[in-house]
Coordinates of C-alpha atoms in Angstrom, one line a residue:
M1 CA -10.5 -3.9 3.5
T2 CA -8.9 -5.0 6.5
T3 CA -8.8 -9.2 7.2
L4 CA -8.1 -10.8 10.8
A5 CA -7.0 -14.2 10.5
A6 CA -5.9 -16.6 13.2
A7 CA -2.0 -17.5 12.8
N8 CA 0.0 -19.2 15.3
G9 CA -2.1 -18.1 18.5
I10 CA -3.0 -14.8 17.9
E11 CA -4.8 -12.8 15.1
I12 CA -2.9 -11.1 11.8
A13 CA -4.6 -7.9 10.3
Y14 CA -3.6 -8.7 6.3
E15 CA -5.5 -7.5 3.0
T16 CA -4.8 -8.1 -0.9
F17 CA -4.8 -7.2 -4.5
G18 CA -4.9 -8.0 -7.1
S19 CA -6.0 -11.9 -8.4
P20 CA -5.8 -14.3 -6.5
G21 CA -5.1 -16.2 -9.1
G22 CA -1.8 -14.8 -9.6
R23 CA 1.5 -15.1 -8.3
P24 CA 1.3 -15.5 -4.3
L25 CA 3.7 -13.4 -2.8
L26 CA 4.1 -12.2 0.8
L27 CA 5.0 -8.9 2.2
I28 CA 6.8 -8.2 5.3
M29 CA 7.2 -4.7 7.3
G30 CA 9.9 -3.6 8.7
L31 CA 10.5 -2.2 13.0
G32 CA 7.5 -0.2 14.5
A33 CA 5.5 -0.5 11.1
Q34 CA 2.7 -1.4 9.8
L35 CA 1.1 -2.7 6.5
I36 CA -0.2 0.7 4.5
H37 CA 3.6 1.0 5.3
W38 CA 3.4 -0.8 1.9
D39 CA 1.8 1.7 0.2
D40 CA -1.4 1.3 -1.9
E41 CA 0.5 2.2 -5.6
L42 CA 3.2 -0.5 -4.4
C43 CA 1.2 -2.6 -4.0
E44 CA -0.7 -2.3 -7.4
L45 CA 2.5 -2.1 -9.2
L46 CA 2.8 -5.8 -8.0
A47 CA -0.8 -7.2 -8.7
E48 CA -0.3 -5.5 -12.5
Q49 CA 2.1 -7.8 -12.6
G50 CA 0.7 -10.8 -12.0
H51 CA 1.1 -11.1 -8.4
H52 CA -1.6 -12.1 -5.8
V53 CA -0.2 -9.6 -2.8
V54 CA -0.7 -9.9 0.8
R55 CA 0.6 -7.4 3.0
F56 CA -0.1 -7.6 6.7
D57 CA 1.3 -5.6 10.4
N58 CA 3.5 -7.6 12.5
R59 CA 2.5 -9.0 16.2
D60 CA 2.6 -5.9 17.9
A61 CA 2.1 -3.5 14.7
G62 CA -0.4 -2.0 13.7
L63 CA -4.2 -4.1 13.7
S64 CA -2.5 -7.4 14.8
T65 CA -2.5 -8.6 18.4
H66 CA 0.3 -6.9 20.7
L67 CA 2.0 -9.1 23.5
H68 CA 0.9 -6.0 26.3
D69 CA 1.6 -8.0 28.8
E70 CA 4.7 -8.5 28.0
G71 CA 5.9 -5.3 29.4
V72 CA 9.0 -3.2 28.3
P73 CA 11.6 -5.1 28.2
A74 CA 15.1 -3.3 28.2
L75 CA 17.6 -4.3 25.0
G76 CA 19.8 -6.4 24.9
T77 CA 18.8 -8.2 28.1
S78 CA 15.2 -9.9 27.6
S79 CA 12.9 -10.9 25.1
S80 CA 9.7 -12.4 25.2
Y81 CA 9.9 -13.6 21.9
L82 CA 12.5 -13.7 18.0
L83 CA 12.5 -13.7 14.9
D84 CA 11.7 -17.1 14.8
D85 CA 7.9 -16.1 16.6
M86 CA 7.6 -13.6 14.0
A87 CA 8.0 -15.6 10.9
D88 CA 6.1 -18.3 12.2
D89 CA 3.4 -15.9 12.1
A90 CA 4.2 -16.0 8.5
A91 CA 4.0 -19.2 8.3
G92 CA 0.9 -19.2 9.6
L93 CA -1.0 -16.3 7.7
M94 CA -0.2 -18.2 4.6
D95 CA -1.7 -21.0 6.2
A96 CA -4.9 -19.0 6.6
L97 CA -5.1 -17.9 3.9
G98 CA -4.2 -21.8 1.8
W99 CA -1.0 -20.7 0.1
T100 CA 0.9 -24.2 0.2
A101 CA 4.3 -21.2 -0.6
A102 CA 4.9 -18.2 -1.4
H103 CA 7.4 -15.5 -2.7
V104 CA 8.2 -13.4 0.2
V105 CA 9.4 -10.4 0.5
G106 CA 10.4 -7.9 3.8
A107 CA 12.6 -4.7 3.7
S108 CA 14.2 -4.4 6.8
M109 CA 13.4 -6.0 9.8
G110 CA 10.7 -7.4 7.4
G111 CA 13.9 -8.5 5.0
M112 CA 15.0 -10.8 8.9
I113 CA 12.0 -12.4 8.8
A114 CA 11.2 -13.4 5.7
Q115 CA 15.6 -14.4 5.7
T116 CA 14.2 -16.7 9.1
L117 CA 11.3 -17.8 7.0
A118 CA 13.2 -19.2 4.5
I119 CA 15.2 -21.3 7.2
R120 CA 12.7 -22.7 8.8
H121 CA 10.3 -22.8 7.2
P122 CA 12.1 -23.6 3.5
E123 CA 8.8 -25.3 1.7
R124 CA 7.0 -22.8 2.4
V125 CA 9.0 -20.3 0.7
L126 CA 9.2 -20.0 -3.8
T127 CA 12.0 -17.0 -3.5
L128 CA 12.9 -14.6 -1.1
T129 CA 13.9 -10.6 -1.9
S130 CA 15.7 -9.0 1.4
I131 CA 15.2 -5.1 1.1
M132 CA 17.5 -3.2 2.9
S133 CA 18.6 -5.9 5.4
T134 CA 20.9 -7.5 7.3
P135 CA 21.9 -11.3 8.2
G136 CA 22.6 -10.2 12.0
P137 CA 22.2 -7.3 14.0
D138 CA 25.9 -6.5 14.6
V139 CA 26.8 -7.1 10.6
A140 CA 26.8 -3.5 9.3
P141 CA 25.8 -0.8 12.9
P142 CA 23.5 2.4 12.2
T143 CA 25.6 5.6 12.2
P144 CA 26.1 7.5 15.2
E145 CA 22.6 10.1 13.7
A146 CA 20.5 7.2 12.4
S147 CA 21.0 5.4 16.1
A148 CA 20.3 8.6 18.1
V149 CA 16.8 8.5 15.2
L150 CA 15.8 5.1 16.3
L151 CA 16.2 5.1 20.2
A152 CA 14.8 9.0 20.5
A153 CA 12.4 8.6 23.3
P154 CA 8.5 8.6 21.1
P155 CA 6.4 11.4 21.5
T156 CA 3.0 10.5 22.2
D157 CA 0.9 13.6 20.8
R158 CA -0.4 14.0 17.6
D159 CA 1.2 16.6 15.9
A160 CA 5.2 15.5 17.6
V161 CA 4.3 12.4 16.8
L162 CA 4.5 13.5 12.7
A163 CA 7.4 15.8 13.5
Q164 CA 9.4 13.5 14.7
S165 CA 8.4 11.1 12.2
L166 CA 9.6 13.9 9.2
K167 CA 13.6 14.2 11.5
T168 CA 13.2 10.4 11.6
W169 CA 13.0 10.3 7.3
S170 CA 15.2 13.1 6.5
V171 CA 18.4 11.4 8.8
I172 CA 17.6 7.5 7.6
G173 CA 15.9 8.8 4.5
S174 CA 17.2 8.3 0.7
P175 CA 19.7 11.6 0.4
G176 CA 19.9 11.1 -3.9
F177 CA 15.8 11.5 -4.2
D178 CA 13.8 14.7 -2.7
L179 CA 12.5 13.7 0.4
D180 CA 8.7 12.6 -0.1
R181 CA 7.3 14.9 3.3
E182 CA 3.6 14.7 1.9
R183 CA 3.7 10.7 2.2
I184 CA 5.3 11.3 5.2
L185 CA 3.1 13.0 7.5
R186 CA 0.3 11.4 5.3
L187 CA 1.6 7.4 6.0
S188 CA 2.2 8.7 10.0
G189 CA -1.1 10.4 11.0
Q190 CA -2.4 7.4 9.2
A191 CA -0.3 4.8 11.6
Y192 CA -0.8 6.9 14.3
D193 CA -4.4 6.7 14.1
R194 CA -4.2 2.6 13.1
C195 CA -2.3 1.9 16.7
F196 CA 0.1 4.0 18.9
D197 CA 2.2 1.3 20.7
P198 CA 5.8 2.7 21.5
P199 CA 6.2 -0.8 23.9
G200 CA 5.1 -3.1 20.8
T201 CA 8.3 -1.5 19.0
T202 CA 10.4 -1.3 21.4
R203 CA 9.2 -5.3 22.1
Q204 CA 10.5 -6.4 17.8
L205 CA 13.9 -3.9 18.6
A206 CA 14.4 -6.7 21.7
A207 CA 13.2 -9.9 19.4
I208 CA 16.1 -8.2 16.4
L209 CA 18.3 -8.4 19.3
A210 CA 18.0 -11.6 20.5
S211 CA 17.8 -13.4 17.5
G212 CA 21.4 -13.9 17.3
D213 CA 23.2 -13.7 13.7
R214 CA 21.4 -15.7 10.8
T215 CA 24.9 -15.7 8.5
E216 CA 26.2 -19.0 8.5
R217 CA 22.5 -21.2 8.4
L218 CA 21.5 -18.2 5.0
G219 CA 24.1 -20.5 3.8
T220 CA 21.7 -23.4 3.7
L221 CA 19.1 -21.9 1.5
G222 CA 18.7 -23.4 -1.9
V223 CA 16.1 -20.8 -2.7
P224 CA 16.4 -18.1 -5.1
A225 CA 16.9 -14.6 -3.9
L226 CA 17.0 -11.6 -4.5
V227 CA 18.9 -8.9 -1.4
I228 CA 18.4 -4.8 -3.0
H229 CA 20.2 -2.2 -1.0
G230 CA 20.8 1.2 -1.0
E231 CA 24.3 2.7 -1.0
A232 CA 23.2 5.1 1.2
D233 CA 21.5 3.7 3.7
A234 CA 22.5 5.3 7.1
L235 CA 20.1 2.7 9.6
V236 CA 21.3 -0.2 8.0
P237 CA 24.7 0.9 6.1
V238 CA 25.2 -1.4 2.6
A239 CA 27.0 -3.5 3.8
A240 CA 25.1 -5.8 5.0
G241 CA 23.8 -6.0 1.7
H242 CA 26.4 -7.1 0.7
A243 CA 26.6 -9.5 3.7
T244 CA 23.4 -10.5 3.5
A245 CA 23.9 -11.9 -0.3
A246 CA 27.0 -13.0 0.4
A247 CA 25.7 -15.4 2.7
I248 CA 22.8 -17.0 0.7
P249 CA 24.4 -19.2 -2.3
G250 CA 23.1 -18.0 -5.8
A251 CA 22.0 -15.1 -4.4
T252 CA 21.8 -12.1 -6.7
L253 CA 22.3 -8.4 -5.4
L254 CA 21.1 -5.2 -6.1
T255 CA 22.1 -1.6 -5.2
F256 CA 20.9 2.0 -6.1
P257 CA 23.5 5.0 -5.2
G258 CA 21.4 7.1 -3.3
M259 CA 18.7 5.7 -1.7
G260 CA 18.6 5.1 1.6
H261 CA 16.5 3.4 4.3
D262 CA 13.2 3.8 2.4
L263 CA 11.1 3.2 -0.7
P264 CA 12.1 5.9 -2.9
R265 CA 9.1 6.1 -5.7
P266 CA 11.4 6.9 -8.3
L267 CA 13.1 3.3 -7.9
W268 CA 9.1 1.5 -7.3
P269 CA 9.7 0.2 -11.0
D270 CA 13.0 -0.7 -10.9
I271 CA 12.4 -2.8 -8.4
V272 CA 9.3 -4.3 -9.0
G273 CA 11.3 -5.1 -12.2
A274 CA 13.2 -6.9 -10.6
I275 CA 10.8 -8.8 -7.6
T276 CA 8.7 -9.9 -11.1
K277 CA 12.0 -11.1 -12.4
L278 CA 12.6 -13.6 -9.9
T279 CA 9.6 -14.7 -9.5
T280 CA 9.2 -15.3 -12.7
S281 CA 12.3 -16.9 -13.9

């Protein structure tokens, strides 16, 4: 069941898995993605390991508040908010949940938000897991092909949106694993039906670009950290994962051959195991 919480002046939509008495685990999704992109089965696997899992929609995504009045920014020149604000949204959600602190896992832009949350609110982050993310937008640029699909003009027709999703994930997904067409089409259809807001995604991207590099600030962290990255990531190349791990004192780096900018189902047991090892150590 999706619930709305007041957080940082907006409303955040979230869902939970597992026992409320479990280890609190906050999942933060990436650019333009919604809470459903943390697959139900993956959340259940994490819950089975003793976590109380919360997944949520970032601002300008899904059923959380969309800042429609801010319009569409010109990328690289303006932004109506920063990753700092999105990190404060996550902290506000934790307040609403009654969580003093949590284990925090972020994927892609979600990893950037998780890093920023640990920087701004270190007392709220028990452990940090940064997946297929980067300490800054210029650390490891995407391939030209990945940039092209990321910046492609979005269609509006539902069938065309689903077709574009297949094309996108065929470029930035995991070449070492079979393309899960059924999952891509199912989630893309669900996301379209929940909320379709390309300008919101553009505002999120503007926030990434306007927030700059976190490398120096990551060096101040004292939180146990895990960095997970695909060695075949075309959108956020693996060099960004190495840079993230190098920036965070004591961080563990885990890379997977053949993994691109997604979470292939065959790797879920390894990913869940690595996160659980961190949260129970």
